[in-house]
Amino acid sequence: MKPAKKTPSFNFVYHGTDNQGQNITGELTSSSLPIAKAQLRKQGVVLNRIRRKSKPLITWHRVTWHRKIKPLDIAIFARQLATMTKAGIPLLQALSIIIESLTKPSMIELVNAVKLSVESGTPLATALNQHPKQFDSLFCALIEAGEYSGSLDIMLERIATYKEKSEHLKSKIKKAMKYPIAVIAVALVVSLILLLKVVPVFSDLFESFGSELPAFTQFVVSISKVLQQWWGLLLVLMISAIVGFFHAKNNSTKFVGFIDRALLKLPIVGPITYQAIIARFSRTLATTYSAGVPLLQTLDSTAAATDNQLYYQATQQIKQDVATGQPLNAAMRSSQLFPTLAIQMVSIGEQSGCLDEMLDKVAVYYENEVDNAVEGLTSLMEPIIMVILGLLIGGLVIAMYLPIFQLGSVIG
């Protein structure tokens, strides 16, 4: 007989007041945050704040890593729940089965918290809405529509398909970019090692000959000397620039908008980014509209799904135009950011009453365009990488060997 799976336990630190109104602080071990709160309420503790105690990254027995919940984890959860609900398994039983199948502690805690909320009589949409970082407004809106209309299995199926296609699209682009970035990073590291360790040795050797070095070799030697003298300052500046970039990206809407606009103007990556945005816009709008969500509420979810500040603002403007009575296709045309094909398909959908079908066709078309573009980019990257490697590594090698060709005349 297979042993029962052990329920994970976590330590929580809490601050509150007891029955006599005195401040108390302590620790509690429980399987989840809601259960910990319930246990403390039974003890008569009025909570001021409670948090999960962080675990050390390294233990005596094994190395443990704090793994965050990724969008792919949510996509898998949606597919599992959709499959079991469609098979007629009750919701609570389906959530219990999913918990048993999970291995990531953070996902077990999340799904267990959702299950506890549902057990207490909370609707599934409300239970999911308590975790906005993992379940966005689109996810919750579709679940709410499914519960209201009695078609939760259908809504879960649509959510699962939407999440899977969205993550597939993102992974395609990330996969295409990881390889060239990794190769170029390695090339830069090798170039720095050559400039800091190898070039100085050759430079001392060439100076002992007393002959004037070629211009290209002098240029490389000058770079090497600058790096040797100022490498600490350059490292600090580079780290400061990286930290400043991510700080501005997380805190400045204007900076994010500038980056998003610049990304769309890049010669190779720009068109792929543009097509991916149109695909996400169409897929999100099609999924929510077909679920019976009102168009204005649908546009709110669609704006966030574009993942681009320029298109977020454009979608919000489209929402305002639609609210004043304009057709969706006219509002999209006014923004001057959408392709003619998408606008025409939306127009046909509005006139025929099949807007969700037309939007789905637009999404499929641009998803295929992204796939083709990424495949073309992958094949194009190989010769580009070879050229970059040749310029970086080959250039340094040539610069060091140029003076050797003059050794014969110097010695003679």
XYZ file of C-alpha atoms in Angstrom:
412
model
C 0.000 0.000 0.000
C 1.337 3.429 -0.992
C 2.071 5.581 2.071
C 0.061 8.754 2.463
C 1.752 11.908 1.288
C 2.980 14.013 4.187
C 1.352 17.440 4.451
C 4.008 20.178 4.518
C 4.241 22.394 7.603
C 5.480 25.963 7.901
C 6.470 28.240 10.770
C 4.583 31.511 11.199
C 5.555 34.508 13.329
C 2.634 36.508 14.715
C 1.941 39.637 16.758
C -1.389 40.313 18.457
C -3.310 40.659 21.725
C -4.725 37.995 24.040
C -8.084 37.840 25.857
C -6.836 40.306 28.504
C -5.706 42.841 25.898
C -1.989 42.259 26.435
C 0.416 42.281 23.500
C 1.852 38.867 22.643
C 4.376 37.615 20.115
C 5.074 34.038 19.155
C 5.597 31.333 16.585
C 3.156 28.735 15.297
C 3.589 25.685 13.071
C 0.786 25.053 10.599
C 0.185 23.732 7.091
C -0.997 27.081 5.667
C -1.630 30.715 6.559
C -5.478 30.421 6.777
C -5.203 27.419 9.115
C -2.677 29.287 11.279
C -5.079 32.228 11.595
C -7.933 29.880 12.502
C -5.827 28.188 15.195
C -4.920 31.525 16.758
C -8.549 32.687 16.728
C -9.519 29.533 18.642
C -6.872 30.438 21.234
C -8.467 33.883 21.622
C -5.638 35.769 19.918
C -6.575 38.942 18.034
C -3.984 39.239 15.278
C -2.239 42.459 14.330
C 0.050 40.821 11.793
C 1.302 37.362 10.864
C 3.877 36.204 8.357
C 5.536 33.025 7.284
C 9.007 32.625 8.797
C 11.713 32.409 6.165
C 13.609 29.147 6.003
C 17.391 29.070 5.591
C 18.560 28.370 2.066
C 21.088 25.789 3.317
C 20.300 23.053 5.830
C 22.448 20.284 7.258
C 20.725 17.579 5.254
C 20.106 19.157 1.889
C 20.167 22.385 -0.019
C 16.712 23.930 -0.335
C 15.776 26.629 -2.800
C 12.889 29.067 -2.412
C 11.079 28.556 -5.663
C 8.503 31.100 -6.727
C 5.288 30.170 -8.470
C 5.708 30.630 -12.205
C 2.981 31.320 -14.794
C 3.589 27.826 -16.182
C 2.653 26.370 -12.773
C -0.661 28.215 -12.941
C -1.208 27.004 -16.516
C -0.676 23.384 -15.415
C -3.003 23.906 -12.432
C -5.696 25.307 -14.752
C -5.381 22.334 -17.114
C -5.542 19.797 -14.254
C -8.599 21.468 -12.730
C -10.269 21.785 -16.143
C -9.700 18.100 -16.950
C -11.080 16.843 -13.636
C -14.041 19.231 -13.583
C -14.932 18.239 -17.141
C -14.805 14.580 -16.039
C -17.455 15.333 -13.407
C -15.213 15.226 -10.320
C -16.498 17.561 -7.556
C -14.475 20.728 -7.088
C -13.183 19.987 -3.573
C -12.165 16.472 -4.541
C -10.424 17.816 -7.653
C -8.448 20.312 -5.562
C -7.451 17.536 -3.148
C -6.203 15.384 -6.019
C -4.197 18.305 -7.414
C -2.591 18.927 -4.003
C -1.531 15.258 -3.839
C 0.087 15.506 -7.281
C 2.067 18.688 -6.580
C 5.731 18.695 -5.530
C 6.504 22.420 -5.237
C 5.813 23.582 -1.642
C 4.680 27.045 -2.721
C 2.070 25.558 -5.088
C 0.878 23.101 -2.423
C 0.383 25.999 0.001
C -1.452 28.069 -2.624
C -3.860 25.339 -3.742
C -4.456 24.275 -0.138
C -5.393 27.859 0.770
C -7.833 27.955 -2.164
C -9.336 24.619 -1.079
C -9.820 25.829 2.512
C -11.603 28.943 1.285
C -13.908 26.875 -0.939
C -14.615 24.485 1.954
C -15.785 27.441 4.056
C -18.406 28.273 1.408
C -16.478 30.891 -0.574
C -17.026 30.786 -4.364
C -14.006 29.610 -6.347
C -13.601 32.979 -8.096
C -13.493 34.781 -4.741
C -11.034 32.246 -3.339
C -8.742 32.730 -6.326
C -9.113 36.506 -6.148
C -7.468 36.401 -2.703
C -4.187 35.576 -4.502
C -3.890 38.304 -7.181
C -0.190 37.650 -7.830
C -0.954 34.160 -9.105
C -4.517 34.573 -10.435
C -4.999 37.784 -12.409
C -8.266 39.615 -13.019
C -8.786 37.757 -16.323
C -8.527 34.357 -14.614
C -10.944 35.361 -11.849
C -13.406 37.010 -14.246
C -13.691 33.865 -16.356
C -14.133 31.649 -13.279
C -16.823 34.012 -11.972
C -18.615 33.894 -15.344
C -18.432 30.095 -15.328
C -19.841 29.805 -11.804
C -22.620 32.291 -12.556
C -23.670 30.551 -15.786
C -23.208 26.979 -14.511
C -20.508 26.259 -17.099
C -17.430 26.182 -14.861
C -15.948 23.219 -16.745
C -16.141 25.115 -20.049
C -14.566 28.231 -18.548
C -11.752 26.208 -16.987
C -11.103 24.573 -20.357
C -10.868 27.992 -22.014
C -8.591 29.326 -19.288
C -6.307 26.301 -19.576
C -6.073 26.657 -23.362
C -5.463 30.392 -23.073
C -2.734 29.985 -20.435
C -1.003 27.205 -22.358
C -0.938 29.158 -25.615
C 0.233 32.328 -23.868
C 3.079 30.527 -22.109
C 4.000 28.689 -25.318
C 4.278 32.025 -27.105
C 6.460 33.518 -24.356
C 8.703 30.456 -24.143
C 9.257 30.512 -27.922
C 10.591 34.073 -27.767
C 12.663 33.466 -24.621
C 14.176 30.313 -26.076
C 15.191 32.141 -29.238
C 16.951 34.856 -27.210
C 18.674 32.712 -24.553
C 21.182 31.044 -26.896
C 22.658 34.177 -28.525
C 22.723 36.064 -25.213
C 24.559 33.190 -23.525
C 27.117 32.898 -26.359
C 27.770 36.642 -26.474
C 28.131 36.753 -22.666
C 30.724 33.965 -22.778
C 32.547 35.755 -25.602
C 32.683 38.961 -23.559
C 34.042 37.100 -20.524
C 36.737 35.431 -22.653
C 37.617 38.791 -24.218
C 37.984 40.383 -20.771
C 40.270 37.552 -19.635
C 42.419 38.005 -22.727
C 42.593 41.766 -22.242
C 43.446 41.532 -18.533
C 45.782 38.503 -18.502
C 47.108 37.675 -21.966
C 47.473 41.026 -23.723
C 49.720 42.521 -20.960
C 52.165 39.607 -21.400
C 52.367 40.194 -25.153
C 52.617 43.945 -24.578
C 55.700 43.559 -22.343
C 57.237 41.211 -24.905
C 56.662 43.623 -27.786
C 58.090 46.574 -25.838
C 61.333 44.657 -25.319
C 61.811 44.578 -29.103
C 61.923 48.393 -29.271
C 59.863 48.490 -32.448
C 56.719 50.539 -33.036
C 53.583 48.432 -32.810
C 50.861 48.388 -35.494
C 47.990 50.826 -34.904
C 45.456 48.072 -34.266
C 47.731 46.397 -31.701
C 48.316 49.744 -29.972
C 44.557 50.238 -29.794
C 44.033 46.822 -28.130
C 46.959 47.403 -25.722
C 45.457 50.789 -24.758
C 42.107 49.140 -23.965
C 43.942 46.529 -21.885
C 45.763 49.222 -19.878
C 42.535 51.129 -19.216
C 40.832 47.951 -17.996
C 43.789 47.066 -15.733
C 43.864 50.540 -14.207
C 40.143 51.207 -13.865
C 38.535 47.748 -13.712
C 37.183 48.374 -10.194
C 35.493 51.627 -11.173
C 34.136 50.104 -14.394
C 32.727 47.160 -12.435
C 31.001 49.502 -9.973
C 29.573 51.572 -12.837
C 28.318 48.459 -14.603
C 26.630 47.102 -11.460
C 25.154 50.536 -10.721
C 23.786 50.745 -14.258
C 22.148 47.302 -13.967
C 20.646 48.082 -10.545
C 19.481 51.486 -11.761
C 17.891 49.932 -14.848
C 15.826 47.423 -12.863
C 14.924 50.040 -10.233
C 13.644 52.410 -12.923
C 11.831 49.559 -14.656
C 10.002 48.623 -11.446
C 9.197 52.174 -10.308
C 8.931 54.440 -13.357
C 6.034 54.112 -15.787
C 7.681 56.585 -18.161
C 10.882 54.544 -18.269
C 8.921 51.337 -18.942
C 7.059 53.110 -21.730
C 10.346 54.290 -23.239
C 11.760 50.731 -23.147
C 8.593 49.259 -24.665
C 8.587 51.806 -27.512
C 12.303 51.288 -28.151
C 11.832 47.516 -28.226
C 9.220 47.832 -30.971
C 11.642 49.856 -33.114
C 14.479 47.331 -33.038
C 15.197 45.913 -36.521
C 14.851 42.165 -35.815
C 13.248 41.839 -32.390
C 10.750 44.672 -32.982
C 8.505 42.916 -35.548
C 8.396 39.740 -33.435
C 7.451 41.749 -30.333
C 4.740 43.569 -32.311
C 3.219 40.328 -33.611
C 3.343 38.766 -30.137
C 1.467 41.762 -28.673
C -1.257 41.540 -31.343
C -1.536 37.785 -30.726
C -1.912 38.275 -26.941
C -4.414 41.116 -27.461
C -6.571 39.028 -29.801
C -6.308 35.810 -27.759
C -7.263 37.524 -24.490
C -10.127 39.454 -26.060
C -11.439 36.335 -27.798
C -11.273 34.212 -24.640
C -13.020 36.696 -22.356
C -15.617 37.866 -24.895
C -16.632 34.293 -25.774
C -17.107 33.626 -22.039
C -19.806 36.282 -21.890
C -17.747 38.877 -20.030
C -18.898 42.434 -20.923
C -16.691 44.085 -23.554
C -15.591 46.993 -21.344
C -14.506 44.612 -18.577
C -12.848 42.450 -21.225
C -10.757 45.386 -22.443
C -9.460 45.950 -18.900
C -8.076 42.409 -18.780
C -6.790 42.688 -22.345
C -4.868 45.880 -21.581
C -2.881 44.136 -18.836
C -2.295 41.052 -21.019
C -0.541 43.039 -23.776
C 2.492 43.370 -21.458
C 3.465 46.612 -23.190
C 2.948 50.103 -21.779
C 2.202 51.628 -25.192
C -0.520 49.090 -25.984
C -1.824 49.201 -22.410
C -2.525 52.917 -22.801
C -3.943 52.364 -26.297
C -6.314 49.654 -25.029
C -7.493 51.914 -22.210
C -8.240 54.598 -24.812
C -10.088 52.017 -26.926
C -12.170 51.178 -23.857
C -13.120 54.847 -23.429
C -14.036 55.130 -27.128
C -16.179 51.983 -26.992
C -17.891 53.316 -23.850
C -18.971 56.395 -25.858
C -20.616 54.190 -28.501
C -17.854 53.679 -31.080
C -17.479 50.230 -32.675
C -14.451 48.284 -31.528
C -12.866 48.274 -34.999
C -13.166 52.066 -35.276
C -11.563 52.540 -31.864
C -8.710 50.212 -32.844
C -8.193 52.102 -36.116
C -8.050 55.425 -34.256
C -5.135 54.200 -32.137
C -3.041 53.614 -35.304
C -1.247 50.756 -33.540
C -3.096 47.732 -34.906
C -2.579 46.050 -38.287
C -5.198 46.385 -41.019
C -5.863 42.637 -40.994
C -6.832 42.656 -37.318
C -9.073 45.711 -37.741
C -10.842 44.205 -40.768
C -11.407 40.881 -39.005
C -12.850 42.682 -35.956
C -15.128 44.697 -38.264
C -16.395 41.513 -39.927
C -16.911 39.918 -36.510
C -18.933 42.861 -35.220
C -21.141 42.932 -38.328
C -21.738 39.169 -38.362
C -22.079 38.718 -34.590
C -19.066 36.373 -34.517
C -16.530 38.686 -32.896
C -14.979 35.985 -30.712
C -14.421 33.674 -33.725
C -12.781 36.435 -35.763
C -10.554 37.423 -32.859
C -9.552 33.787 -32.418
C -8.568 33.611 -36.104
C -6.479 36.776 -35.706
C -4.770 35.274 -32.652
C -3.980 32.019 -34.483
C -2.626 33.918 -37.487
C -0.243 36.093 -35.475
C 0.812 33.214 -33.216
C 1.852 31.348 -36.363
C 3.641 34.469 -37.587
C 5.580 34.630 -34.324
C 6.501 30.943 -34.616
C 7.786 31.438 -38.164
C 9.646 34.620 -37.236
C 11.308 32.970 -34.242
C 12.435 30.026 -36.370
C 13.847 32.446 -38.931
C 15.537 34.442 -36.188
C 17.116 31.281 -34.776
C 18.659 30.400 -38.130
C 19.747 34.013 -38.673
C 21.380 34.228 -35.254
C 23.985 31.569 -36.040
C 25.893 33.592 -38.686
C 25.450 36.782 -36.609
C 26.960 35.053 -33.582
C 29.869 33.795 -35.692
C 30.556 37.351 -36.879
C 30.445 38.702 -33.302
C 32.767 35.960 -32.074
C 35.096 36.635 -34.965
C 35.218 40.347 -34.197
C 35.760 39.889 -30.460
C 38.011 36.854 -30.129
C 39.492 36.854 -33.619
C 40.209 40.581 -33.447
C 42.198 40.190 -30.239
C 44.185 37.259 -31.648
C 44.999 39.165 -34.841
C 46.044 42.225 -32.844
C 48.528 40.097 -30.863
C 49.950 38.354 -33.932
C 50.414 41.428 -36.116
C 53.706 42.461 -34.412
C 55.070 38.921 -34.816
C 55.029 39.438 -38.577
C 57.486 42.328 -38.012
C 59.875 40.291 -35.889
C 61.968 39.287 -38.886
C 62.756 42.865 -39.839
C 63.383 43.849 -36.213
C 65.824 40.972 -35.557
C 67.595 41.477 -38.923
